[in-house]
XYZ file of C-alpha atoms in Angstrom:
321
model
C -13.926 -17.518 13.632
C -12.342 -17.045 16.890
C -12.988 -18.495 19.890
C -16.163 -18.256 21.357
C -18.141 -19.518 24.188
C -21.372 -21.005 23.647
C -24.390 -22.135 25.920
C -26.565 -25.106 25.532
C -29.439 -25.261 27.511
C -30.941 -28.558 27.139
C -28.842 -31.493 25.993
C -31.245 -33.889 24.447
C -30.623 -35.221 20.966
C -30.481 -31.855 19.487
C -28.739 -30.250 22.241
C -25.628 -32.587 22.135
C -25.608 -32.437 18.514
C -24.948 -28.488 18.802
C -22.418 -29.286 21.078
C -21.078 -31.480 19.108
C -20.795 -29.135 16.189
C -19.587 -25.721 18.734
C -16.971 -28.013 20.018
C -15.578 -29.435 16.452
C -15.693 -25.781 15.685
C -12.963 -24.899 18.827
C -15.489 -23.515 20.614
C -16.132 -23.448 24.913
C -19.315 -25.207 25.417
C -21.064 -24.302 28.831
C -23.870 -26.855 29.100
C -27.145 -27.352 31.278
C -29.589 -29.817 31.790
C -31.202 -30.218 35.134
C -32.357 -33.832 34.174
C -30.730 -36.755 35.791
C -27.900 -38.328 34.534
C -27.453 -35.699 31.853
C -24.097 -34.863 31.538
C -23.413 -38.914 31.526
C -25.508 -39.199 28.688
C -23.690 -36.145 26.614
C -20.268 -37.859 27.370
C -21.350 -41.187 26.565
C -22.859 -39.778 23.021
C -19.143 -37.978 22.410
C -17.599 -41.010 23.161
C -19.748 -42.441 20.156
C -19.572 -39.669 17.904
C -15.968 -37.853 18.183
C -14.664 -40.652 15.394
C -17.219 -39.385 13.088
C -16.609 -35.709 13.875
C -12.336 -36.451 13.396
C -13.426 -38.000 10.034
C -15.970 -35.037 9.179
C -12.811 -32.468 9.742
C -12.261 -30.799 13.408
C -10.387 -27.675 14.192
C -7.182 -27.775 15.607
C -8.202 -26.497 19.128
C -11.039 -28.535 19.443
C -11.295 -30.642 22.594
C -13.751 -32.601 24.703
C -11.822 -30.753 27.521
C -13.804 -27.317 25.847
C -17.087 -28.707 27.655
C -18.489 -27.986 30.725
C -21.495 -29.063 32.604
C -22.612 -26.550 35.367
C -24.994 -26.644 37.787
C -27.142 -23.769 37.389
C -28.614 -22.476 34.655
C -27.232 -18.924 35.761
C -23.469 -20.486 35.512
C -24.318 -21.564 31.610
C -25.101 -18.300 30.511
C -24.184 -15.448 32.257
C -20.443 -15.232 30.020
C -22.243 -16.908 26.572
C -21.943 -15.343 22.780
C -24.610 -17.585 21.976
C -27.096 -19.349 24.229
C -28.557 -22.163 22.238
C -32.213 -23.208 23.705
C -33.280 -26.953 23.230
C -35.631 -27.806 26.104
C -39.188 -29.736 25.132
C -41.177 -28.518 22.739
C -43.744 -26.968 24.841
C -45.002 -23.415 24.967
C -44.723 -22.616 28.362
C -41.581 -24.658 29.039
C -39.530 -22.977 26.404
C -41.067 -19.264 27.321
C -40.232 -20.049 30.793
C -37.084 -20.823 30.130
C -36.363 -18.245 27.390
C -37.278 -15.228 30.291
C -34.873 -16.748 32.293
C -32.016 -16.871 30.146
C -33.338 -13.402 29.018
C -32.603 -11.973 32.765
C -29.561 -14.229 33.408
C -27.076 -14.059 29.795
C -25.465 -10.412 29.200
C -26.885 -8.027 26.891
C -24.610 -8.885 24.093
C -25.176 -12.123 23.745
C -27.518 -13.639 20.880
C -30.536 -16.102 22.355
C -31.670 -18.892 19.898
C -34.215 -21.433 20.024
C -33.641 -25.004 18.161
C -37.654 -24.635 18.045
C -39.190 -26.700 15.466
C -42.437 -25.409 15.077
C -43.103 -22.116 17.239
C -42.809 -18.749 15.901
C -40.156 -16.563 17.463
C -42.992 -13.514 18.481
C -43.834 -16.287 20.471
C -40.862 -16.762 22.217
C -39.770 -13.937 23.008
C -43.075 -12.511 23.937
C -41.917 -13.520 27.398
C -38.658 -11.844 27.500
C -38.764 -8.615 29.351
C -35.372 -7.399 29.224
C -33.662 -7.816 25.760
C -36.526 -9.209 23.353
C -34.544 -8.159 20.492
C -32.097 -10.387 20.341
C -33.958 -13.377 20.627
C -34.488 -15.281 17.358
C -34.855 -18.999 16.363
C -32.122 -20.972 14.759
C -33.628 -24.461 14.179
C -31.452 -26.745 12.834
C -31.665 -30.361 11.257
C -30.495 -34.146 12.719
C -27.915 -34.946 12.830
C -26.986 -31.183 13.694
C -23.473 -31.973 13.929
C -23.312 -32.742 10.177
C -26.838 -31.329 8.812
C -25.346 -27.873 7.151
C -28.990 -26.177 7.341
C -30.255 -23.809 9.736
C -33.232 -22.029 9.601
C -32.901 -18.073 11.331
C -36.268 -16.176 11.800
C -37.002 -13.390 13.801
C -39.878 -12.233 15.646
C -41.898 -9.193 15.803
C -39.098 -7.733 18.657
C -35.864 -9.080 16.985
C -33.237 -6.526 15.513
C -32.341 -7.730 12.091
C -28.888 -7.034 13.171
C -29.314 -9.629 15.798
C -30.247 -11.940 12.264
C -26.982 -10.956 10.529
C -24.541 -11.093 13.403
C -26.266 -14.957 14.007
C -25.818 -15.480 10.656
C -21.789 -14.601 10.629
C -21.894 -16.877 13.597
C -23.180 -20.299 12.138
C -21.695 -19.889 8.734
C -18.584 -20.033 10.936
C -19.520 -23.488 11.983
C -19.514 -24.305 8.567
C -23.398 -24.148 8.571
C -25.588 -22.963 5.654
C -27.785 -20.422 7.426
C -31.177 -19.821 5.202
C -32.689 -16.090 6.912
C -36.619 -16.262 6.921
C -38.195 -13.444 5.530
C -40.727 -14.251 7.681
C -41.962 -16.558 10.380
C -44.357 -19.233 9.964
C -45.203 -21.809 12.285
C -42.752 -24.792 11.344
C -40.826 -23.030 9.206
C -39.664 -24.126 5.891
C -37.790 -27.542 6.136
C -40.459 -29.318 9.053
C -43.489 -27.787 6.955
C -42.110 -29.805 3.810
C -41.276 -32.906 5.520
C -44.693 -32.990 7.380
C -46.687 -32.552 4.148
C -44.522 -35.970 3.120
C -45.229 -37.710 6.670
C -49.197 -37.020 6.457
C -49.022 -38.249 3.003
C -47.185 -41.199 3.553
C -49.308 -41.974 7.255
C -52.027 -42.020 4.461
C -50.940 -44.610 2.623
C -50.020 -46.938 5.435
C -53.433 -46.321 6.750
C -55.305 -47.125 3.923
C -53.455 -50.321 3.141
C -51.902 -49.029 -0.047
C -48.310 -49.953 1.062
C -45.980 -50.755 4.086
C -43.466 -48.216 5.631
C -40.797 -50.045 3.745
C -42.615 -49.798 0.207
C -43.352 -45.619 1.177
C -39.132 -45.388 1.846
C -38.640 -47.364 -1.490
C -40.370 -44.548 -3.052
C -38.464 -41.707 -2.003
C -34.936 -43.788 -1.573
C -34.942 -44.979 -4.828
C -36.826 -41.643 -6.577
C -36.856 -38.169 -5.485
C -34.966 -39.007 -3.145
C -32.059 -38.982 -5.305
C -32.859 -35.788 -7.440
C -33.710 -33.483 -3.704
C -30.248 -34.322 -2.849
C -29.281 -32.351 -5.494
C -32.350 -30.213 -6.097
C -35.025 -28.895 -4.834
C -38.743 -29.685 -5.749
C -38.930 -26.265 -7.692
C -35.739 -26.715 -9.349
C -37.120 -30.733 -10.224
C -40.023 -29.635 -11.837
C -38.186 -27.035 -13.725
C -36.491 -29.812 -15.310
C -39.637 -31.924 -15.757
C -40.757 -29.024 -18.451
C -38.429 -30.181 -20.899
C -36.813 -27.322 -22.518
C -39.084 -24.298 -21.603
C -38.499 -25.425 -17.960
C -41.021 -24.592 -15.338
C -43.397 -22.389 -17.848
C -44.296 -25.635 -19.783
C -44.436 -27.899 -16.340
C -46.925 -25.719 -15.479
C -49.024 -25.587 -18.469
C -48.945 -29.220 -18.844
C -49.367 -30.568 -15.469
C -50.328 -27.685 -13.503
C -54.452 -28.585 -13.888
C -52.810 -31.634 -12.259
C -53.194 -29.514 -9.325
C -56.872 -29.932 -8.874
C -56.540 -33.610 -8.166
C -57.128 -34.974 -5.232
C -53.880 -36.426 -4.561
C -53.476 -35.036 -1.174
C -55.324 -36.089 1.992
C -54.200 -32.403 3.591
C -55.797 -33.463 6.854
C -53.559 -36.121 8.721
C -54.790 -39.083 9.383
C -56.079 -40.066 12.890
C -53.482 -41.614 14.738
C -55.057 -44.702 16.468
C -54.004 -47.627 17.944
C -54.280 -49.840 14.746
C -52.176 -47.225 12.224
C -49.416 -46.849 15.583
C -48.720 -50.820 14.883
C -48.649 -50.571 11.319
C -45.988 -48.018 11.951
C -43.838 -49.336 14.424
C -43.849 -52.980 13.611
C -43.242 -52.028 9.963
C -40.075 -49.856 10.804
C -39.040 -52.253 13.147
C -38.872 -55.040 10.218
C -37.309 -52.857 8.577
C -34.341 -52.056 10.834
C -33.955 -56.111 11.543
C -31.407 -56.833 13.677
C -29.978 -53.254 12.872
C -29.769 -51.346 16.648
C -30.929 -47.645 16.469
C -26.967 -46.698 16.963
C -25.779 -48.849 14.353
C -27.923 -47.408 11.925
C -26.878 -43.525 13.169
C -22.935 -44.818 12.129
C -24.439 -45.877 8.676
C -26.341 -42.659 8.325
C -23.310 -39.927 9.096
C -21.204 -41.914 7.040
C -23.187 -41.642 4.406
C -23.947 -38.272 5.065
C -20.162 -37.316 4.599
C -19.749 -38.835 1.402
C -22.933 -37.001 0.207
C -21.568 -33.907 0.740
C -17.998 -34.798 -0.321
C -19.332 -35.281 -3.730
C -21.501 -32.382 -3.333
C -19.016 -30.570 -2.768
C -16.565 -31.847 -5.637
C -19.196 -31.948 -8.411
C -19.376 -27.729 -7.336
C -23.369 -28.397 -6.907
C -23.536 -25.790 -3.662
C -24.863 -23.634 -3.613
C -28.021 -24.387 -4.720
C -29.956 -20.452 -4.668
C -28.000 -20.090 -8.157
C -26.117 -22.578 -10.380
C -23.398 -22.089 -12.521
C -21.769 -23.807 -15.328
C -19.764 -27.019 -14.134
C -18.240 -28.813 -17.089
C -16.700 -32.394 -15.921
């Protein structure tokens, strides 16, 4: 991909993990944040995580030099291919914002929201001038090694806007997955929240700590969603006729109530059981320490993912050791 310049707007923990990933990539990063201290905070997280990206595999022309803070939020955008939104996760904040960057950025360039929940209709209902080409690209933490990003566009979006984004962060060495649709949540936070409310559940009702719930996915299906899916997991649980005798013989399974489906209250008491439980679980562990543990693992994942031939996962194909 050549050389492109890219806007962050917002440079929280998801916002400095897409610029770490634009500028491993060779990218120009033009960053803003009007929050104090920000562009501190970005350099001090590069200083922490450049190792990891060298490790991971940068491009040649990639350079903390490629990133600049500026001072308006005008300055960020107005010369952007890409203008990659990460403010709160509020309505109004990131419509607000998105209408500015919609009057501000040029025409051509693509607007995307790291939004993990709202629909992109939403979005862009704001944006008077070029509605089309805003879409949502919500990616995964650590972004700057997470391959997946979701793209889903709204009611206004051009699906050309969706392939030409696409093109764009497969160049990063992303794995873009195009919604058909939008949803509130989209695909990967509406799975992971079905296992959170579940799990809340459990801690809640005594049944187990945090540390036994992690045991259970670690140490289970954990392993096999590394490799695949829960559709493609089942399919495998039917024996030899795959998912047609899963079904049969577990789907009345179904009609068990297994799942809570409404989360649990979040009081005061259930809070405590949380965060003293992950905290004994972390020991004397800091928060960074256990990010260096996590990416490194991370890389070897996909190493061997990558060896053993298992992407992609849409469609396998024979791999004979």
């Amino acid at each position: 991909m050549t050389q492109k310049t890219m806007a962050v707007v917002g440079t929280g923990v998801i916002g400095n993990g897409w610029i770490a990933r634009f500028i491993a990539n060779g990218h120009n990063v033009l960053a803003f944040d009007p929050a104090a201290g920000a562009e501190e905070k970005t350099r001090e997280f590069f200083d922490e995580v450049w190792p990891t990206l060298a490790t991971y595999g940068i491009k040649d022309q990639a350079s903390i030099e490629n990133l600049t803070f500026t001072n308006t939020l005008e300055e960020a955008v107005k010369h952007a291919d890409l203008i990659q939104e990460n403010v709160p996760e509020r309505e109004d904040v990131k419509q607000n914002v998105l209408a500015q960057v919609d009057e501000l950025a040029p025409a051509s360039a693509i607007i995307a929201s790291s939004t993990s929940g709202y629909k992109p209709s939403v979005l862009q209902s704001a944006c008077k001038q070029h509605p089309e080409r805003v879409i949502v690209a919500h990616p995964f933490n650590p972004v700057y090694l997470i391959p997946l990003v979701e793209l889903a566009g709204g009611e206004a979006t051009d699906r050309s806007v969706i392939e030409k984004a696409r093109g764009i962060y497969d160049g990063l060495h992303m794995k873009p997955l195009v919604m058909a649709g939008e949803i509130d949540g989209h695909i990967g936070d509406r799975l992971m929240e079905a296992i959170w409310r579940e799990s809340l559940h459990i801690v809640n009702d005594g049944v187990a700590t945090t540390e036994e719930v992690d045991k259970a996915i670690v140490y289970g299906p954990g392993l096999r969603w590394a490799l695949m899916g829960p559709f493609m997991t089942l399919h495998l649980a039917g024996g030899n006729q795959g998912m047609a005798h899963m079904l049969e013989q577990f789907g009345p399974a179904l009609k068990l109530p297994w799942t809570r489906l409404v989360a649990p209250e979040l009081t005061e008491a259930l809070s405590q059981k949380v965060i003293e439980g992950t905290r004994a679980q972390s020991g004397d562990c800091s928060v960074q320490e256990m990010e260096h543990r996590r990416d490194r693992f991370l890389i070897k994942l996909m190493q061997l993912l990558e060896d053993e031939g298992f992407w992609p996962s849409e469609r396998l194909v024979r791999h004979d050791s």
